[in-house]
Amino acid sequence: MAATTSAPGLGRRLVAELVGTAMLVAVVVGSGIAAQQLSPGNVGLQLLENSTATVLGLTVLILLFGPVSGAHFNPVVSAADWLLGRRAGTGLSGRDVGAYTLAQVAGAIAGAVLANLMFAVPTHLSTHDRTHANLWLGEVVATAGLVALIFALARTGRGALAAPAVGAYIGAAYWFTSSTSFANPAVTVGRMFSDTFAGIAPASVPGFVVAQVLGGAAGLALVRLLHPDVAAVADDVVLPHGASHPTTTGGSAHDAARAL
């Protein structure tokens, strides 16, 4: 008989979300600082360096923390998970969404401060203004694509590709969106705390967050149109976790349960 793995408790999942989001922002902000120092005056090269580090870092972090918490690292993804799964009894509960969001925002702020410390940069609020309608449109597009991708992969049984696929999408969106694809309210808040290449001024944050929420809703509507039964796999976002953990025999707990 295949052994199953019980779902991680909320405390463990919150630690994974906090640390994972902190490391994600440390990657984004730290590589942005390094890019500024290594390639002064060359914004295109700085963006290339920053986006490359983000692709690699995000892929690794999803693989590392996904089996524990799902590796959301993003309040929009967590909220979408709850909205999709609440009627089907899958995904996060409303309480979990609130807890995940707090952990993600706290982690994002800690990650920005950590990056500043590693590069001996003072922690100041950013002065990088990003208040333009074209940037908000970029955030709608970036977030919609991210949400649609994550849930489509889960629904079509390709969750194993989530880490490289999400990393690749965000890396591409650095370049094809005008906003350089923040696509994450927690990361947006965290990036306020570094007055560097990757920063965003506090006054610009509300517009970005509203655009991200709208983008998340658009992505959710698209994936529900394409996959009407997507709610059944809310537990498998971004990576399968909890009851979907691999078993000691190599299958998933869901597979084991079906075999009993």
mmCIF file of C-alpha atoms in Angstrom:
data_model
loop_
_atom_site.group_PDB
_atom_site.id
_atom_site.type_symbol
_atom_site.label_atom_id
_atom_site.label_comp_id
_atom_site.label_asym_id
_atom_site.label_seq_id
_atom_site.Cartn_x
_atom_site.Cartn_y
_atom_site.Cartn_z
ATOM 1 C CA MET A 1 0.000 0.000 0.000
ATOM 2 C CA ALA A 2 1.382 3.418 -0.939
ATOM 3 C CA ALA A 3 2.055 5.786 1.927
ATOM 4 C CA THR A 4 0.417 9.219 1.808
ATOM 5 C CA THR A 5 1.732 12.518 3.061
ATOM 6 C CA SER A 6 -0.483 14.734 5.205
ATOM 7 C CA ALA A 7 -0.972 18.341 4.219
ATOM 8 C CA PRO A 8 1.439 20.808 5.864
ATOM 9 C CA GLY A 9 -0.060 22.876 8.665
ATOM 10 C CA LEU A 10 -0.790 26.554 8.169
ATOM 11 C CA GLY A 11 2.274 27.570 10.175
ATOM 12 C CA ARG A 12 4.654 25.678 7.899
ATOM 13 C CA ARG A 13 2.939 27.039 4.821
ATOM 14 C CA LEU A 14 3.203 30.608 6.094
ATOM 15 C CA VAL A 15 6.920 30.188 6.745
ATOM 16 C CA ALA A 16 7.332 28.935 3.178
ATOM 17 C CA GLU A 17 5.388 31.899 1.783
ATOM 18 C CA LEU A 18 7.249 34.437 3.929
ATOM 19 C CA VAL A 19 10.731 33.109 3.214
ATOM 20 C CA GLY A 20 9.973 32.392 -0.440
ATOM 21 C CA THR A 21 8.612 35.878 -1.077
ATOM 22 C CA ALA A 22 11.535 37.414 0.817
ATOM 23 C CA MET A 23 14.025 35.534 -1.321
ATOM 24 C CA LEU A 24 12.144 36.454 -4.500
ATOM 25 C CA VAL A 25 12.324 40.167 -3.693
ATOM 26 C CA ALA A 26 15.957 39.794 -2.618
ATOM 27 C CA VAL A 27 16.661 38.311 -6.051
ATOM 28 C CA VAL A 28 14.796 41.083 -7.876
ATOM 29 C CA VAL A 29 16.201 43.983 -5.855
ATOM 30 C CA GLY A 30 19.667 42.512 -5.331
ATOM 31 C CA SER A 31 20.185 41.750 -9.008
ATOM 32 C CA GLY A 32 18.905 45.228 -9.824
ATOM 33 C CA ILE A 33 21.494 46.794 -7.532
ATOM 34 C CA ALA A 34 24.241 44.577 -8.968
ATOM 35 C CA ALA A 35 23.172 45.502 -12.498
ATOM 36 C CA GLN A 36 23.383 49.207 -11.668
ATOM 37 C CA GLN A 37 26.867 48.769 -10.251
ATOM 38 C CA LEU A 38 28.186 46.493 -13.003
ATOM 39 C CA SER A 39 26.628 48.296 -15.981
ATOM 40 C CA PRO A 40 26.300 51.970 -15.059
ATOM 41 C CA GLY A 41 24.462 54.032 -17.637
ATOM 42 C CA ASN A 42 23.341 51.053 -19.729
ATOM 43 C CA VAL A 43 19.675 50.554 -18.838
ATOM 44 C CA GLY A 44 19.102 47.848 -21.440
ATOM 45 C CA LEU A 45 21.921 45.702 -20.090
ATOM 46 C CA GLN A 46 20.758 46.352 -16.533
ATOM 47 C CA LEU A 47 17.291 45.053 -17.421
ATOM 48 C CA LEU A 48 18.786 41.985 -19.090
ATOM 49 C CA GLU A 49 20.832 41.181 -15.996
ATOM 50 C CA ASN A 50 17.891 41.820 -13.683
ATOM 51 C CA SER A 51 15.450 39.712 -15.718
ATOM 52 C CA THR A 52 17.881 36.812 -16.105
ATOM 53 C CA ALA A 53 18.466 36.596 -12.362
ATOM 54 C CA THR A 54 14.709 36.767 -11.743
ATOM 55 C CA VAL A 55 13.952 33.926 -14.173
ATOM 56 C CA LEU A 56 16.505 31.647 -12.528
ATOM 57 C CA GLY A 57 15.706 32.669 -8.960
ATOM 58 C CA LEU A 58 11.929 32.359 -9.319
ATOM 59 C CA THR A 59 12.239 28.921 -10.915
ATOM 60 C CA VAL A 60 14.375 27.634 -8.039
ATOM 61 C CA LEU A 61 12.147 29.169 -5.357
ATOM 62 C CA ILE A 62 9.001 27.575 -6.793
ATOM 63 C CA LEU A 63 10.713 24.189 -6.773
ATOM 64 C CA LEU A 64 11.969 24.722 -3.216
ATOM 65 C CA PHE A 65 8.809 25.977 -1.527
ATOM 66 C CA GLY A 66 6.059 24.725 -3.839
ATOM 67 C CA PRO A 67 5.604 21.309 -2.185
ATOM 68 C CA VAL A 68 4.914 23.038 1.160
ATOM 69 C CA SER A 69 2.723 26.054 0.376
ATOM 70 C CA GLY A 70 2.159 25.933 -3.369
ATOM 71 C CA ALA A 71 4.728 28.736 -3.827
ATOM 72 C CA HIS A 72 2.163 31.451 -4.449
ATOM 73 C CA PHE A 73 4.390 34.352 -3.307
ATOM 74 C CA ASN A 74 1.611 36.586 -4.618
ATOM 75 C CA PRO A 75 -1.670 37.774 -3.020
ATOM 76 C CA VAL A 76 -3.410 37.827 -6.403
ATOM 77 C CA VAL A 77 -2.600 34.155 -6.988
ATOM 78 C CA SER A 78 -3.734 33.262 -3.463
ATOM 79 C CA ALA A 79 -6.993 35.180 -3.847
ATOM 80 C CA ALA A 80 -7.641 33.560 -7.235
ATOM 81 C CA ASP A 81 -7.018 30.151 -5.674
ATOM 82 C CA TRP A 82 -9.654 30.866 -3.024
ATOM 83 C CA LEU A 83 -12.167 32.319 -5.472
ATOM 84 C CA LEU A 84 -11.913 29.346 -7.791
ATOM 85 C CA GLY A 85 -11.934 26.653 -5.155
ATOM 86 C CA ARG A 86 -14.422 27.908 -2.570
ATOM 87 C CA ARG A 87 -17.487 26.242 -4.126
ATOM 88 C CA ALA A 88 -15.647 23.044 -4.967
ATOM 89 C CA GLY A 89 -14.113 22.780 -1.501
ATOM 90 C CA THR A 90 -10.581 23.006 -2.892
ATOM 91 C CA GLY A 91 -7.814 25.556 -2.643
ATOM 92 C CA LEU A 92 -7.213 28.044 0.154
ATOM 93 C CA SER A 93 -9.816 29.101 2.713
ATOM 94 C CA GLY A 94 -10.601 32.771 3.241
ATOM 95 C CA ARG A 95 -8.611 32.706 6.482
ATOM 96 C CA ASP A 96 -5.642 31.196 4.684
ATOM 97 C CA VAL A 97 -5.726 33.883 1.998
ATOM 98 C CA GLY A 98 -5.500 36.601 4.636
ATOM 99 C CA ALA A 99 -2.639 34.833 6.394
ATOM 100 C CA TYR A 100 -0.812 34.143 3.122
ATOM 101 C CA THR A 101 -1.139 37.798 2.115
ATOM 102 C CA LEU A 102 0.313 39.064 5.384
ATOM 103 C CA ALA A 103 3.202 36.595 5.146
ATOM 104 C CA GLN A 104 3.868 37.547 1.528
ATOM 105 C CA VAL A 105 3.896 41.304 2.212
ATOM 106 C CA ALA A 106 6.099 40.913 5.297
ATOM 107 C CA GLY A 107 8.456 38.675 3.353
ATOM 108 C CA ALA A 108 8.636 41.111 0.457
ATOM 109 C CA ILE A 109 9.618 43.993 2.727
ATOM 110 C CA ALA A 110 12.207 41.832 4.492
ATOM 111 C CA GLY A 111 13.631 40.737 1.143
ATOM 112 C CA ALA A 112 14.118 44.317 -0.038
ATOM 113 C CA VAL A 113 15.855 45.254 3.213
ATOM 114 C CA LEU A 114 18.043 42.148 2.968
ATOM 115 C CA ALA A 115 19.123 43.066 -0.566
ATOM 116 C CA ASN A 116 19.971 46.588 0.574
ATOM 117 C CA LEU A 117 22.064 45.200 3.422
ATOM 118 C CA MET A 118 23.942 42.763 1.188
ATOM 119 C CA PHE A 119 25.002 45.581 -1.123
ATOM 120 C CA ALA A 120 25.524 48.150 1.658
ATOM 121 C CA VAL A 121 22.780 50.357 0.218
ATOM 122 C CA PRO A 122 20.756 52.470 2.682
ATOM 123 C CA THR A 123 17.132 51.423 3.071
ATOM 124 C CA HIS A 124 15.113 54.401 1.883
ATOM 125 C CA LEU A 125 11.711 54.651 0.254
ATOM 126 C CA SER A 126 12.092 54.625 -3.508
ATOM 127 C CA THR A 127 11.799 57.779 -5.582
ATOM 128 C CA HIS A 128 11.298 55.855 -8.841
ATOM 129 C CA ASP A 129 8.015 57.226 -10.182
ATOM 130 C CA ARG A 130 5.877 54.749 -12.153
ATOM 131 C CA THR A 131 2.544 56.591 -12.374
ATOM 132 C CA HIS A 132 1.512 56.362 -16.028
ATOM 133 C CA ALA A 133 -1.504 54.721 -17.634
ATOM 134 C CA ASN A 134 0.614 52.707 -20.055
ATOM 135 C CA LEU A 135 2.462 51.144 -17.105
ATOM 136 C CA TRP A 136 -0.838 50.227 -15.438
ATOM 137 C CA LEU A 137 -1.939 48.564 -18.676
ATOM 138 C CA GLY A 138 1.324 46.636 -18.668
ATOM 139 C CA GLU A 139 0.559 45.389 -15.161
ATOM 140 C CA VAL A 140 -2.947 44.274 -16.188
ATOM 141 C CA VAL A 141 -1.486 42.276 -19.075
ATOM 142 C CA ALA A 142 1.378 40.807 -17.033
ATOM 143 C CA THR A 143 -0.838 39.693 -14.136
ATOM 144 C CA ALA A 144 -3.595 38.330 -16.352
ATOM 145 C CA GLY A 145 -1.115 36.181 -18.243
ATOM 146 C CA LEU A 146 0.496 34.945 -15.047
ATOM 147 C CA VAL A 147 -2.789 33.866 -13.434
ATOM 148 C CA ALA A 148 -4.049 32.226 -16.622
ATOM 149 C CA LEU A 149 -0.775 30.338 -17.065
ATOM 150 C CA ILE A 150 -0.629 29.025 -13.499
ATOM 151 C CA PHE A 151 -4.183 27.701 -13.422
ATOM 152 C CA ALA A 152 -4.091 26.343 -16.968
ATOM 153 C CA LEU A 153 -0.978 24.309 -16.134
ATOM 154 C CA ALA A 154 -2.652 22.900 -13.023
ATOM 155 C CA ARG A 155 -5.863 22.046 -14.866
ATOM 156 C CA THR A 156 -4.088 20.264 -17.723
ATOM 157 C CA GLY A 157 -1.920 18.152 -15.429
ATOM 158 C CA ARG A 158 1.301 19.964 -16.278
ATOM 159 C CA GLY A 159 2.058 21.315 -12.819
ATOM 160 C CA ALA A 160 5.564 19.891 -13.039
ATOM 161 C CA LEU A 161 6.271 22.579 -15.639
ATOM 162 C CA ALA A 162 5.075 25.428 -13.415
ATOM 163 C CA ALA A 163 8.500 26.419 -12.110
ATOM 164 C CA PRO A 164 10.243 26.883 -15.479
ATOM 165 C CA ALA A 165 7.075 28.118 -17.199
ATOM 166 C CA VAL A 166 6.306 30.806 -14.618
ATOM 167 C CA GLY A 167 9.959 31.840 -14.499
ATOM 168 C CA ALA A 168 10.081 32.074 -18.290
ATOM 169 C CA TYR A 169 6.828 34.048 -18.469
ATOM 170 C CA ILE A 170 7.937 36.618 -15.904
ATOM 171 C CA GLY A 171 11.316 36.922 -17.603
ATOM 172 C CA ALA A 172 9.648 37.539 -20.964
ATOM 173 C CA ALA A 173 7.182 39.987 -19.416
ATOM 174 C CA TYR A 174 10.104 42.082 -18.142
ATOM 175 C CA TRP A 175 10.588 42.915 -21.798
ATOM 176 C CA PHE A 176 7.189 42.813 -23.491
ATOM 177 C CA THR A 177 5.294 44.859 -20.879
ATOM 178 C CA SER A 178 5.885 48.560 -20.324
ATOM 179 C CA SER A 179 5.901 48.095 -16.527
ATOM 180 C CA THR A 180 8.619 45.385 -16.525
ATOM 181 C CA SER A 181 6.074 42.999 -15.012
ATOM 182 C CA PHE A 182 5.783 43.439 -11.264
ATOM 183 C CA ALA A 183 2.544 41.379 -11.472
ATOM 184 C CA ASN A 184 2.425 40.976 -7.683
ATOM 185 C CA PRO A 185 1.062 43.345 -4.993
ATOM 186 C CA ALA A 186 3.368 41.992 -2.264
ATOM 187 C CA VAL A 187 6.466 42.371 -4.419
ATOM 188 C CA THR A 188 5.293 45.857 -5.395
ATOM 189 C CA VAL A 189 5.055 46.884 -1.731
ATOM 190 C CA GLY A 190 8.446 45.346 -0.976
ATOM 191 C CA ARG A 191 10.129 47.195 -3.807
ATOM 192 C CA MET A 192 9.096 50.518 -2.236
ATOM 193 C CA PHE A 193 11.855 49.962 0.314
ATOM 194 C CA SER A 194 14.816 50.173 -2.060
ATOM 195 C CA ASP A 195 15.663 53.417 -3.825
ATOM 196 C CA THR A 196 17.464 51.555 -6.602
ATOM 197 C CA PHE A 197 16.937 50.263 -10.143
ATOM 198 C CA ALA A 198 14.125 47.909 -9.079
ATOM 199 C CA GLY A 199 12.337 50.326 -6.756
ATOM 200 C CA ILE A 200 8.931 51.968 -7.022
ATOM 201 C CA ALA A 201 7.835 55.176 -5.343
ATOM 202 C CA PRO A 202 5.094 54.796 -2.688
ATOM 203 C CA ALA A 203 2.778 57.101 -4.635
ATOM 204 C CA SER A 204 2.980 54.714 -7.597
ATOM 205 C CA VAL A 205 2.043 51.613 -5.616
ATOM 206 C CA PRO A 206 -1.789 52.032 -5.465
ATOM 207 C CA GLY A 207 -2.094 52.296 -9.237
ATOM 208 C CA PHE A 208 0.052 49.201 -9.728
ATOM 209 C CA VAL A 209 -1.884 47.181 -7.158
ATOM 210 C CA VAL A 210 -5.256 48.117 -8.672
ATOM 211 C CA ALA A 211 -3.956 47.158 -12.123
ATOM 212 C CA GLN A 212 -2.680 43.828 -10.758
ATOM 213 C CA VAL A 213 -6.047 43.039 -9.169
ATOM 214 C CA LEU A 214 -7.810 43.838 -12.449
ATOM 215 C CA GLY A 215 -5.312 41.700 -14.315
ATOM 216 C CA GLY A 216 -5.839 38.827 -11.890
ATOM 217 C CA ALA A 217 -9.608 39.028 -12.460
ATOM 218 C CA ALA A 218 -9.097 39.034 -16.225
ATOM 219 C CA GLY A 219 -6.775 36.043 -16.046
ATOM 220 C CA LEU A 220 -9.244 34.198 -13.857
ATOM 221 C CA ALA A 221 -12.096 34.897 -16.278
ATOM 222 C CA LEU A 222 -9.989 33.654 -19.185
ATOM 223 C CA VAL A 223 -8.974 30.402 -17.525
ATOM 224 C CA ARG A 224 -12.556 29.695 -16.434
ATOM 225 C CA LEU A 225 -13.691 30.230 -20.004
ATOM 226 C CA LEU A 226 -11.035 27.882 -21.351
ATOM 227 C CA HIS A 227 -11.296 25.320 -18.533
ATOM 228 C CA PRO A 228 -14.751 25.483 -16.846
ATOM 229 C CA ASP A 229 -13.814 22.773 -14.317
ATOM 230 C CA VAL A 230 -10.560 24.405 -13.247
ATOM 231 C CA ALA A 231 -11.801 24.724 -9.629
ATOM 232 C CA ALA A 232 -11.170 21.021 -9.114
ATOM 233 C CA VAL A 233 -7.405 21.573 -9.193
ATOM 234 C CA ALA A 234 -7.121 24.650 -6.959
ATOM 235 C CA ASP A 235 -5.107 22.555 -4.485
ATOM 236 C CA ASP A 236 -2.401 22.129 -7.126
ATOM 237 C CA VAL A 237 -1.525 25.829 -7.579
ATOM 238 C CA VAL A 238 1.273 26.835 -8.197
ATOM 239 C CA LEU A 239 2.759 23.387 -7.508
ATOM 240 C CA PRO A 240 0.857 20.439 -6.037
ATOM 241 C CA HIS A 241 1.192 20.524 -2.259
ATOM 242 C CA GLY A 242 -0.352 19.026 0.842
ATOM 243 C CA ALA A 243 -2.386 15.970 -0.154
ATOM 244 C CA SER A 244 -0.716 16.004 -3.565
ATOM 245 C CA HIS A 245 2.784 15.436 -2.176
ATOM 246 C CA PRO A 246 4.804 12.627 -3.735
ATOM 247 C CA THR A 247 4.533 9.378 -1.827
ATOM 248 C CA THR A 248 7.318 7.015 -0.878
ATOM 249 C CA THR A 249 6.457 4.883 -3.904
ATOM 250 C CA GLY A 250 6.853 7.720 -6.385
ATOM 251 C CA GLY A 251 3.193 8.579 -7.075
ATOM 252 C CA SER A 252 1.124 11.364 -5.607
ATOM 253 C CA ALA A 253 -1.109 11.037 -2.580
ATOM 254 C CA HIS A 254 -4.111 11.559 -4.859
ATOM 255 C CA ASP A 255 -2.905 8.634 -6.951
ATOM 256 C CA ALA A 256 -2.452 6.539 -3.833
ATOM 257 C CA ALA A 257 -5.919 7.379 -2.590
ATOM 258 C CA ARG A 258 -7.431 6.309 -5.885
ATOM 259 C CA ALA A 259 -5.552 2.993 -5.666
ATOM 260 C CA LEU A 260 -6.961 2.086 -2.245
#
